[in-house]
Coordinates of C-alpha atoms and ligand atoms in Angstrom, one line a residue:
M260 CA -12.5 34.0 103.6
K261 CA -9.9 36.1 101.9
Q262 CA -10.9 39.2 100.0
T263 CA -9.0 41.6 97.9
D264 CA -10.4 44.2 100.2
T265 CA -10.4 46.4 97.2
P266 CA -13.8 47.9 96.5
A267 CA -14.1 48.7 92.8
L268 CA -16.4 49.3 89.9
T269 CA -15.5 47.2 86.8
I270 CA -16.8 48.6 83.5
I271 CA -16.6 46.0 80.7
F272 CA -16.7 47.5 77.2
G273 CA -17.9 44.8 74.8
A274 CA -20.0 43.1 77.5
T275 CA -22.3 41.4 75.0
G276 CA -19.3 39.8 73.2
D277 CA -17.7 36.4 73.2
L278 CA -14.8 37.1 75.5
A279 CA -17.0 38.6 78.2
K280 CA -19.4 35.6 78.0
R281 CA -16.9 32.8 77.9
K282 CA -14.2 34.2 80.2
L283 CA -15.0 37.4 82.1
F284 CA -18.4 36.7 83.7
P285 CA -17.5 33.1 84.8
S286 CA -14.2 34.4 86.2
L287 CA -15.9 37.2 88.2
Y288 CA -18.4 34.7 89.5
N289 CA -15.7 32.3 90.7
L290 CA -13.9 35.2 92.4
F291 CA -17.2 36.2 94.0
K292 CA -18.0 32.7 95.2
K293 CA -14.5 32.2 96.7
G294 CA -14.8 35.5 98.5
E295 CA -11.9 36.9 96.6
I296 CA -13.7 40.0 95.4
S297 CA -15.0 42.4 98.0
N298 CA -18.8 42.7 98.5
H299 CA -18.1 46.3 97.6
F300 CA -18.0 45.6 93.9
A301 CA -20.2 46.5 90.9
C302 CA -19.9 45.7 87.2
V303 CA -21.3 47.8 84.4
G304 CA -21.7 46.1 81.0
V305 CA -21.3 48.4 78.0
A306 CA -22.2 47.6 74.3
R307 CA -24.5 49.0 71.6
R308 CA -27.3 46.5 72.0
Q309 CA -30.4 48.0 73.6
W310 CA -30.6 45.6 76.4
T311 CA -32.4 46.2 79.7
E312 CA -30.6 45.5 83.0
Q313 CA -32.6 42.4 83.4
Q314 CA -31.7 41.1 79.9
F315 CA -28.0 41.7 80.8
R316 CA -28.3 39.9 84.1
N317 CA -29.9 36.9 82.4
H318 CA -27.1 36.9 79.9
V319 CA -24.5 36.9 82.7
R320 CA -26.4 34.1 84.4
E321 CA -26.5 32.0 81.3
S322 CA -22.8 32.6 80.6
V323 CA -21.8 31.5 84.1
I324 CA -24.0 28.4 84.0
A325 CA -22.7 27.4 80.5
A326 CA -19.1 27.7 81.6
I327 CA -19.1 26.3 85.1
H328 CA -22.5 24.7 85.7
S329 CA -23.1 26.4 89.0
N330 CA -26.0 28.5 90.3
E331 CA -24.9 29.0 93.9
Q332 CA -25.2 32.6 95.3
M333 CA -26.3 33.5 91.7
E334 CA -28.9 36.1 92.6
E335 CA -26.7 37.9 95.0
F336 CA -23.9 37.9 92.4
L337 CA -26.2 39.2 89.6
S338 CA -27.5 42.0 91.8
H339 CA -24.1 43.7 91.3
F340 CA -24.5 43.9 87.5
Y341 CA -25.7 46.9 85.5
Y342 CA -26.0 47.7 81.8
Q343 CA -25.5 50.8 79.7
S344 CA -26.2 50.8 76.0
L345 CA -23.6 53.0 74.4
D346 CA -21.8 53.4 71.2
V347 CA -18.2 54.0 72.2
T348 CA -17.7 56.5 69.4
N349 CA -20.6 58.7 70.7
T350 CA -19.3 61.4 73.1
E351 CA -22.6 62.2 74.9
A352 CA -23.1 58.6 76.0
Y353 CA -20.1 58.8 78.3
I354 CA -21.8 61.5 80.4
E355 CA -24.6 59.0 81.2
L356 CA -22.0 56.4 82.0
L357 CA -20.2 58.8 84.4
Q358 CA -23.5 59.4 86.2
L359 CA -24.1 55.6 86.6
A360 CA -20.5 55.2 87.8
N361 CA -21.0 57.9 90.4
Q362 CA -24.3 56.4 91.6
L363 CA -22.8 52.9 92.0
N364 CA -19.8 54.4 93.7
T365 CA -22.1 55.8 96.4
K366 CA -24.3 52.7 96.6
Y367 CA -21.5 50.2 97.0
H368 CA -18.9 52.4 98.8
L369 CA -16.4 51.9 96.0
N370 CA -13.9 54.6 97.1
G371 CA -13.8 56.0 93.5
N372 CA -11.9 52.9 92.3
R373 CA -12.5 52.1 88.6
M374 CA -11.3 49.4 86.3
F375 CA -12.1 49.8 82.6
Y376 CA -11.9 46.4 80.8
L377 CA -11.8 46.8 77.0
A378 CA -13.2 43.5 75.6
M379 CA -13.5 45.0 72.2
A380 CA -11.8 45.3 68.9
P381 CA -8.5 47.2 69.3
E382 CA -9.4 49.9 66.8
F383 CA -11.7 51.3 69.6
F384 CA -9.0 51.3 72.3
G385 CA -7.7 54.8 71.6
T386 CA -11.1 56.4 71.2
I387 CA -12.4 54.9 74.5
A388 CA -9.3 55.9 76.4
E389 CA -9.6 59.5 75.1
H390 CA -13.3 59.7 76.0
L391 CA -12.7 58.2 79.5
K392 CA -10.4 61.1 80.2
R393 CA -12.2 63.9 78.4
D394 CA -15.6 63.0 79.9
G395 CA -14.3 62.7 83.4
L396 CA -14.5 58.9 84.1
T397 CA -10.8 58.7 84.9
D398 CA -11.1 61.8 87.1
T399 CA -11.8 60.0 90.4
N400 CA -10.4 60.0 93.9
G401 CA -9.7 56.2 93.7
F402 CA -7.6 54.3 91.2
S403 CA -8.3 54.3 87.5
R404 CA -7.0 51.2 85.6
L405 CA -7.2 50.2 82.0
V406 CA -7.2 46.5 81.1
I407 CA -6.8 45.7 77.4
E408 CA -6.9 42.7 75.3
K409 CA -4.5 41.6 72.5
P410 CA -3.7 42.4 69.8
F411 CA -1.7 45.4 70.9
G412 CA -1.0 46.8 67.5
H413 CA -0.1 45.1 64.3
D414 CA 3.5 46.0 64.2
L415 CA 5.8 48.3 66.2
Q416 CA 4.6 51.4 64.5
S417 CA 0.9 50.8 65.1
A418 CA 1.6 49.6 68.6
K419 CA 3.4 52.9 69.3
A420 CA 0.5 54.9 67.9
L421 CA -1.9 53.0 70.1
N422 CA 0.2 53.4 73.1
E423 CA 0.5 57.1 72.7
K424 CA -3.3 57.5 72.6
I425 CA -3.8 55.4 75.6
R426 CA -1.0 57.2 77.5
T427 CA -2.9 60.5 77.1
A428 CA -5.5 59.1 79.6
F429 CA -3.5 56.5 81.7
R430 CA -0.1 56.3 83.1
E431 CA 2.0 53.1 82.3
S432 CA 1.4 51.9 85.8
E433 CA -2.4 52.1 85.3
I434 CA -2.3 50.0 82.1
F435 CA -2.8 46.3 82.3
R436 CA -2.1 44.6 79.0
I437 CA -3.5 41.1 79.1
D438 CA -1.5 38.1 77.9
H439 CA -3.6 35.3 79.1
Y440 CA -0.7 32.9 78.9
L441 CA 0.8 34.8 81.8
G442 CA -2.3 33.9 83.9
K443 CA -1.7 30.2 83.3
E444 CA -0.8 28.2 86.4
M445 CA 2.2 26.4 84.9
V446 CA 3.5 29.6 83.1
Q447 CA 3.6 31.2 86.5
N448 CA 5.2 28.1 87.8
I449 CA 8.3 28.5 85.6
E450 CA 9.6 31.0 88.1
A451 CA 9.0 28.6 91.0
I452 CA 10.6 25.7 89.3
R453 CA 13.7 27.8 88.4
F454 CA 14.1 29.9 91.5
A455 CA 12.9 27.6 94.3
N456 CA 15.0 24.5 93.4
A457 CA 18.6 24.0 94.1
L458 CA 18.6 21.3 91.6
F459 CA 17.9 23.3 88.4
E460 CA 19.3 26.8 88.7
P461 CA 22.9 25.8 88.7
L462 CA 22.3 23.8 85.5
W463 CA 20.2 26.5 83.9
N464 CA 22.8 27.7 81.3
S465 CA 24.7 26.9 78.1
R466 CA 27.1 24.6 79.9
Y467 CA 24.4 22.1 80.7
I468 CA 21.4 22.8 78.5
S469 CA 21.7 21.8 74.8
N470 CA 18.4 23.3 73.6
V471 CA 14.9 24.4 74.7
Q472 CA 11.7 23.6 72.8
I473 CA 8.4 25.4 73.1
T474 CA 5.4 23.9 71.4
T475 CA 2.0 25.3 71.4
S476 CA -0.2 23.4 69.1
E477 CA -3.9 23.5 68.4
T478 CA -6.2 21.0 66.6
L479 CA -8.7 23.7 65.9
G480 CA -8.7 25.7 62.7
V481 CA -9.6 29.4 62.5
E482 CA -13.3 28.8 63.3
E483 CA -15.2 32.0 63.1
R484 CA -12.1 34.2 63.4
G485 CA -11.1 34.1 59.7
R486 CA -11.4 37.9 59.2
Y487 CA -9.2 38.6 62.2
Y488 CA -6.7 35.8 61.5
E489 CA -6.2 36.8 57.8
K490 CA -4.8 40.2 59.1
N491 CA -2.6 38.6 61.8
G492 CA -1.5 35.0 61.2
A493 CA 0.3 32.8 63.7
L494 CA 3.4 35.0 64.0
R495 CA 1.5 38.0 65.3
D496 CA -1.3 36.1 67.0
M497 CA 0.9 33.7 69.1
V498 CA 4.6 34.4 68.8
Q499 CA 4.8 38.1 69.4
N500 CA 3.0 37.8 72.7
H501 CA 2.6 34.4 74.3
V502 CA 5.6 32.5 72.9
L503 CA 8.1 35.3 73.5
Q504 CA 6.8 35.8 77.0
M505 CA 7.5 32.1 77.7
V506 CA 11.0 32.5 76.2
A507 CA 11.6 35.5 78.5
L508 CA 10.5 33.7 81.6
L509 CA 12.7 30.7 80.8
A510 CA 15.7 32.7 80.0
M511 CA 15.7 35.6 82.4
E512 CA 18.2 36.1 85.2
P513 CA 17.0 35.5 88.7
P514 CA 15.4 38.8 89.8
I515 CA 16.6 40.3 93.1
K516 CA 13.0 40.1 94.3
L517 CA 9.8 38.6 92.9
T518 CA 8.2 42.1 92.4
T519 CA 6.6 43.4 89.3
D520 CA 9.4 45.8 88.4
E521 CA 12.3 43.4 89.1
I522 CA 10.8 40.6 87.1
R523 CA 9.9 42.8 84.2
S524 CA 13.3 44.4 84.1
E525 CA 14.9 40.9 83.8
K526 CA 12.4 39.9 81.1
V527 CA 13.2 43.0 79.1
K528 CA 16.9 42.2 79.2
V529 CA 16.1 38.8 77.5
L530 CA 14.0 40.4 74.8
R531 CA 16.9 42.9 74.2
A532 CA 19.4 40.0 74.0
M533 CA 17.4 38.0 71.4
R534 CA 19.4 38.0 68.1
R535 CA 17.5 40.0 65.5
I536 CA 17.5 38.0 62.3
E537 CA 17.1 40.0 59.1
G538 CA 16.6 39.6 55.3
Q539 CA 17.6 36.4 53.6
N540 CA 19.0 35.0 56.8
I541 CA 15.5 34.6 58.1
Q542 CA 14.8 31.5 56.1
H543 CA 17.5 29.7 58.1
F544 CA 15.8 30.6 61.4
F545 CA 12.1 30.8 60.8
V546 CA 9.6 28.6 58.9
R547 CA 6.0 29.4 58.1
G548 CA 3.2 27.0 57.1
Q549 CA -0.4 26.9 56.2
Y550 CA -2.7 23.9 56.6
G551 CA -4.2 22.0 53.8
A552 CA -7.0 19.5 54.1
G553 CA -6.4 16.4 56.2
K554 CA -7.8 14.2 59.0
I555 CA -7.7 14.9 62.8
N556 CA -9.1 12.1 65.0
Q557 CA -10.6 10.4 61.9
E558 CA -12.5 13.6 60.9
Q559 CA -11.9 15.2 57.6
Q560 CA -10.9 18.9 57.8
I561 CA -10.9 21.5 55.1
S562 CA -7.9 23.5 54.2
Y563 CA -7.3 27.0 55.6
R564 CA -8.0 28.6 52.2
E565 CA -11.5 27.0 52.2
E566 CA -12.4 28.5 55.7
H567 CA -15.1 31.1 56.2
N568 CA -13.9 34.7 55.6
V569 CA -10.5 33.5 54.2
D570 CA -9.1 34.5 50.9
P571 CA -9.0 31.4 48.6
E572 CA -5.4 32.5 47.7
S573 CA -4.4 33.6 51.2
D574 CA -0.7 33.8 52.1
T575 CA -1.5 34.0 55.8
E576 CA 0.6 31.6 57.9
T577 CA -1.2 29.3 60.3
F578 CA 2.0 27.8 61.6
V579 CA 5.4 29.2 62.6
A580 CA 8.5 27.4 63.8
G581 CA 11.7 29.3 64.7
K582 CA 15.1 29.2 66.3
I583 CA 15.8 32.0 68.7
L584 CA 19.3 32.8 69.9
I585 CA 19.9 34.8 73.0
D586 CA 23.2 36.6 72.9
N587 CA 24.2 36.8 76.5
F588 CA 26.6 35.1 78.8
R589 CA 24.1 32.5 80.1
W590 CA 22.6 31.4 76.8
A591 CA 25.3 31.9 74.1
G592 CA 24.9 29.1 71.6
V593 CA 21.8 27.5 73.1
P594 CA 18.9 27.4 70.5
F595 CA 15.4 28.1 71.8
Y596 CA 13.2 26.4 69.3
I597 CA 9.6 27.5 69.1
R598 CA 6.6 26.3 67.1
T599 CA 2.9 27.1 67.1
G600 CA 0.2 26.2 64.7
K601 CA -3.4 25.4 64.0
R602 CA -4.9 22.1 62.8
L603 CA -2.0 20.1 64.2
A604 CA -2.2 16.6 65.4
K605 CA -2.8 17.4 69.1
K606 CA -3.8 20.3 71.4
S607 CA -0.8 20.9 73.6
T608 CA 1.5 23.5 75.1
K609 CA 4.7 22.1 76.4
I610 CA 8.2 23.3 77.2
V611 CA 11.1 20.9 76.9
I612 CA 14.5 21.7 78.5
Q613 CA 17.0 19.2 77.0
F614 CA 20.2 18.8 79.0
K615 CA 23.5 18.1 77.3
D616 CA 24.8 14.5 77.2
I617 CA 27.1 13.3 80.0
P618 CA 30.8 13.2 78.9
M619 CA 31.0 9.4 78.5
N620 CA 28.5 6.7 77.9
L621 CA 29.4 3.6 80.1
Y622 CA 26.5 1.7 78.6
Y623 CA 28.1 1.7 75.1
Q624 CA 27.7 -2.2 75.0
T625 CA 24.1 -1.7 74.1
D626 CA 25.0 0.3 71.0
Q627 CA 22.3 2.7 72.0
P628 CA 23.0 6.4 72.8
L629 CA 21.9 7.5 76.3
T630 CA 18.5 9.3 76.2
P631 CA 19.2 12.9 77.3
N632 CA 17.8 14.2 80.5
L633 CA 14.7 16.3 79.9
L634 CA 12.7 18.6 82.0
V635 CA 9.2 19.0 80.6
I636 CA 6.8 21.7 81.7
H637 CA 3.3 20.9 80.7
I638 CA 1.3 24.1 80.3
Q639 CA -2.0 23.0 78.9
P640 CA -4.3 21.1 78.7
D641 CA -2.3 18.9 81.1
E642 CA -0.5 20.8 83.9
G643 CA 2.6 19.4 85.5
I644 CA 6.3 18.7 85.3
T645 CA 8.1 15.6 84.2
L646 CA 11.8 14.9 84.6
Y647 CA 13.3 12.2 82.4
L648 CA 16.2 10.3 83.9
N649 CA 18.1 7.1 83.0
A650 CA 17.9 4.1 85.4
K651 CA 19.0 0.5 85.3
R652 CA 16.7 -1.8 83.5
V653 CA 15.1 -4.2 86.0
G654 CA 16.5 -7.8 85.7
P655 CA 19.9 -9.4 84.8
Y656 CA 20.9 -6.6 82.4
L657 CA 23.7 -4.1 82.3
D658 CA 21.3 -1.9 80.3
R659 CA 19.7 1.3 81.3
T660 CA 16.3 2.6 80.5
P661 CA 14.6 6.0 80.6
V662 CA 12.3 6.7 83.5
K663 CA 9.9 9.6 84.2
L664 CA 9.4 11.4 87.4
S665 CA 6.1 13.2 87.2
F666 CA 4.1 15.8 89.0
S667 CA 0.7 16.5 87.6
N668 CA -1.5 19.4 88.8
N669 CA -4.5 17.7 87.4
R670 CA -4.1 14.7 89.6
F671 CA -2.9 16.6 92.6
N672 CA -5.8 19.0 92.8
G673 CA -8.4 16.6 91.4
I674 CA -10.0 19.7 89.9
N675 CA -8.9 22.2 87.3
T676 CA -6.7 25.0 88.5
P677 CA -8.2 28.5 88.3
E678 CA -8.7 29.9 84.8
A679 CA -6.1 32.3 83.7
Y680 CA -8.6 35.1 83.4
E681 CA -9.8 34.6 86.9
K682 CA -6.2 35.1 88.2
L683 CA -5.6 38.1 85.9
L684 CA -8.8 39.9 87.0
Y685 CA -7.9 39.3 90.6
D686 CA -4.4 40.7 90.1
A687 CA -5.7 43.7 88.2
L688 CA -8.2 44.5 90.9
R689 CA -5.4 44.3 93.5
G690 CA -3.1 46.4 91.3
D691 CA -0.5 43.6 90.8
A692 CA 0.9 44.1 87.2
T693 CA 3.5 41.3 87.3
N694 CA 1.6 39.0 85.0
F695 CA 0.7 41.7 82.4
T696 CA 3.0 43.0 79.7
H697 CA 4.8 46.3 80.1
W698 CA 5.1 48.6 77.1
D699 CA 8.9 48.0 76.9
E700 CA 8.2 44.2 76.4
V701 CA 5.6 44.9 73.8
A702 CA 7.9 47.2 71.9
L703 CA 10.9 44.9 71.9
S704 CA 8.7 41.9 70.9
W705 CA 7.3 43.8 67.9
N706 CA 10.8 45.0 66.9
F707 CA 11.9 41.3 66.8
I708 CA 8.8 40.1 64.9
D709 CA 8.6 43.0 62.4
A710 CA 11.9 41.9 60.8
I711 CA 10.4 38.5 60.1
S712 CA 6.9 39.7 59.0
H713 CA 8.4 42.3 56.6
H714 CA 10.6 39.7 55.0
W715 CA 7.6 37.3 54.7
A716 CA 5.5 40.0 53.1
E717 CA 8.1 40.4 50.4
T718 CA 8.6 36.7 49.6
T719 CA 6.2 33.9 48.9
E720 CA 5.9 30.4 50.2
K721 CA 4.2 27.5 48.5
F722 CA 1.0 27.1 50.5
P723 CA -0.6 24.9 51.7
N724 CA 2.5 23.1 52.9
Y725 CA 1.3 20.9 55.7
E726 CA -1.6 18.5 56.1
A727 CA -4.2 19.1 58.8
G728 CA -3.5 16.5 61.5
S729 CA 0.3 16.6 61.1
M730 CA 2.8 18.5 63.2
G731 CA 3.5 21.2 60.5
P732 CA 5.7 21.4 57.4
K733 CA 8.8 19.3 57.1
Q734 CA 11.0 22.4 57.1
A735 CA 10.1 22.8 60.7
D736 CA 11.8 19.4 61.4
Q737 CA 14.8 20.4 59.3
L738 CA 15.3 23.5 61.4
L739 CA 16.3 21.2 64.3
E740 CA 17.9 18.4 62.2
Q741 CA 20.5 20.9 60.8
D742 CA 21.6 21.4 64.4
G743 CA 21.6 17.7 65.2
F744 CA 18.3 17.8 67.2
F745 CA 14.7 16.8 66.7
W746 CA 11.3 17.8 68.1
W747 CA 10.5 15.5 71.0
P748 CA 7.2 13.9 70.0
I749 CA 4.3 15.3 71.9
D750 CA 2.9 11.8 72.6
Y751 CA 6.2 10.7 74.1
L752 CA 6.1 13.7 76.4
D753 CA 2.5 13.2 77.5
V754 CA 2.0 13.6 81.2
D755 CA -0.6 10.8 81.2
E756 CA 2.1 8.5 80.0
C757 CA 4.1 9.1 83.1
K758 CA 5.1 6.2 85.2
Ligands
LIG1107 P1 -16.9 40.1 69.9 O1 -17.6 38.9 70.3 O2 -17.0 40.5 68.5 O3 -17.5 41.3 70.8 C1 -17.3 42.7 70.5 C2 -18.1 43.5 71.5 O4 -17.9 44.9 71.2 C3 -19.6 43.2 71.5 O5 -20.0 43.3 72.9 C4 -20.1 44.4 70.8 O6 -21.5 44.6 71.2 C5 -19.2 45.5 71.2 N1 -19.1 46.6 70.3 C6 -18.7 46.6 69.0 N2 -18.7 47.8 68.4 C7 -19.2 48.7 69.4 C8 -19.3 50.1 69.6 N3 -19.1 50.9 68.5 N4 -19.7 50.6 70.7 C9 -20.0 49.8 71.8 N5 -19.8 48.5 71.8 C10 -19.4 47.9 70.6 O7 -15.4 40.1 70.3 P2 -14.6 39.2 71.4 O8 -14.3 37.9 70.8 O9 -15.4 39.3 72.7 O10 -13.2 39.9 71.5 C11 -13.0 41.2 72.2 C12 -11.6 41.5 72.3 O11 -10.9 40.5 73.0 C13 -10.8 41.6 70.9 O12 -9.8 42.5 71.0 C14 -10.2 40.2 70.8 O13 -9.1 40.2 69.9 C15 -9.9 39.9 72.2 N6 -9.7 38.5 72.5 C16 -10.8 37.7 72.5 C17 -10.7 36.4 72.9 C18 -11.9 35.4 72.9 O14 -11.8 34.3 73.4 N7 -13.1 35.8 72.3 C19 -9.5 35.9 73.3 C20 -8.4 36.7 73.4 C21 -8.6 38.1 73.0 P3 -22.6 45.3 70.3 O15 -22.6 44.6 69.0 O16 -23.9 45.0 71.2 O17 -22.3 46.7 70.3

């Protein structure tokens, strides 16, 4: 059995909330069952609700069972959980929390190691960080780490203000900003595909790649998150963080080593090289959309403006498509197309690398252009890789036909790969910050996004402009058509269709 061998106390602020229930407790349980967290671990749940320790443990049990239908070693796991009712804005309450932390430190031999996980609304992040320092919780002889959820600010200015507050209590190396896409198996696999294969890296540049397409589509609408979504929209909710992180991983130079600092430094260079589009020019590069009513899987869906907690005249975008240009030697002239949206035809996150056509088509007799070679990285829900090649059509023909070579994680493992949160919690406990976002990345991403959101705030778009169950507004297709490309249809790319 492997263990992190890192004793630690994890304090979850917002422990009665949705994220803790759906992701954090099941992930901690999985790590515990696999022997990946040391027996020297304890977890304190913090929220305002006046729960007893027993109520909290029951809640953790129910969360785990609902998520992973397992009861094995449950009592032993639950015995590590404690609860402290606390309003994070109340100074005195932190003194009690410190006492509990000290007791647990002695009881479980935790070496003073503390990880503070803020599973709460971001407006509390600064206050909590300040209190943790002022009331002595960060003053420990072990490590002191802060794990925070998105959104990290609303724009560059608010992100800077938040960062300054947090930095009064934690050094940059102690801050773990979660981007749960970076915990996904296939996102982490981008580096292995690129840097462990002689086949791809020599072709990974503007000479051989014609364009890159990143799609992350959801069938769900805003559900209960109307209030949050109204303030953010798809650009801030998805593009600023997850989508730009994928662009950076795809476009970065090979790092000299696969260490946190080296990888981050290469990602930062990509974010710096992204062409900043401004003013009227933005309409030629970015498209926004908002869903109207429509059908998904035969079920009628209401429009965004009819959703709970949404302004009936809302201008918030639920869809974004864009063309990103990276002005460096490797990528000059290669468009990176991105799109993300809600209430689209299919739930899917995929990356398509489209290679340039070969210089001459010897199969011209068929009057059909050759299908380009594609490398498709399936991120979710399917996980895998497909390579599209051309081969001779079987039989007495001179013709060629596209074939797919596929690797599917789903089939290979027979079970789901570990949840992103499980891996990220494990990394944070070990102090590995590779798959978390550094402040430099956050700042550069906001800088890029702000120019677009400011322009959109000053101009209007006729919403709704796409039907629920479609793949977004027609302008998103035109974005590629004007360059002679098209979005590869999600169904065509489906890993299950692979031969
Ligand atoms: P949530 O369900 O609304 O939970 C909020 C938590 O904060 C509750 O435990 C609440 O408990 C506690 N809380 C609120 N005010 C408090 C106060 N003054 N003092 C102490 N505790 C307080 O929110 P969530 O969905 O879990 O999201 C938490 C964070 O994760 C947010 O930043 C969100 O954007 C981010 N996030 C969530 C998800 C997700 O899947 N849910 C995914 C990605 C990111 P009491 O009411 O008992 O105080």
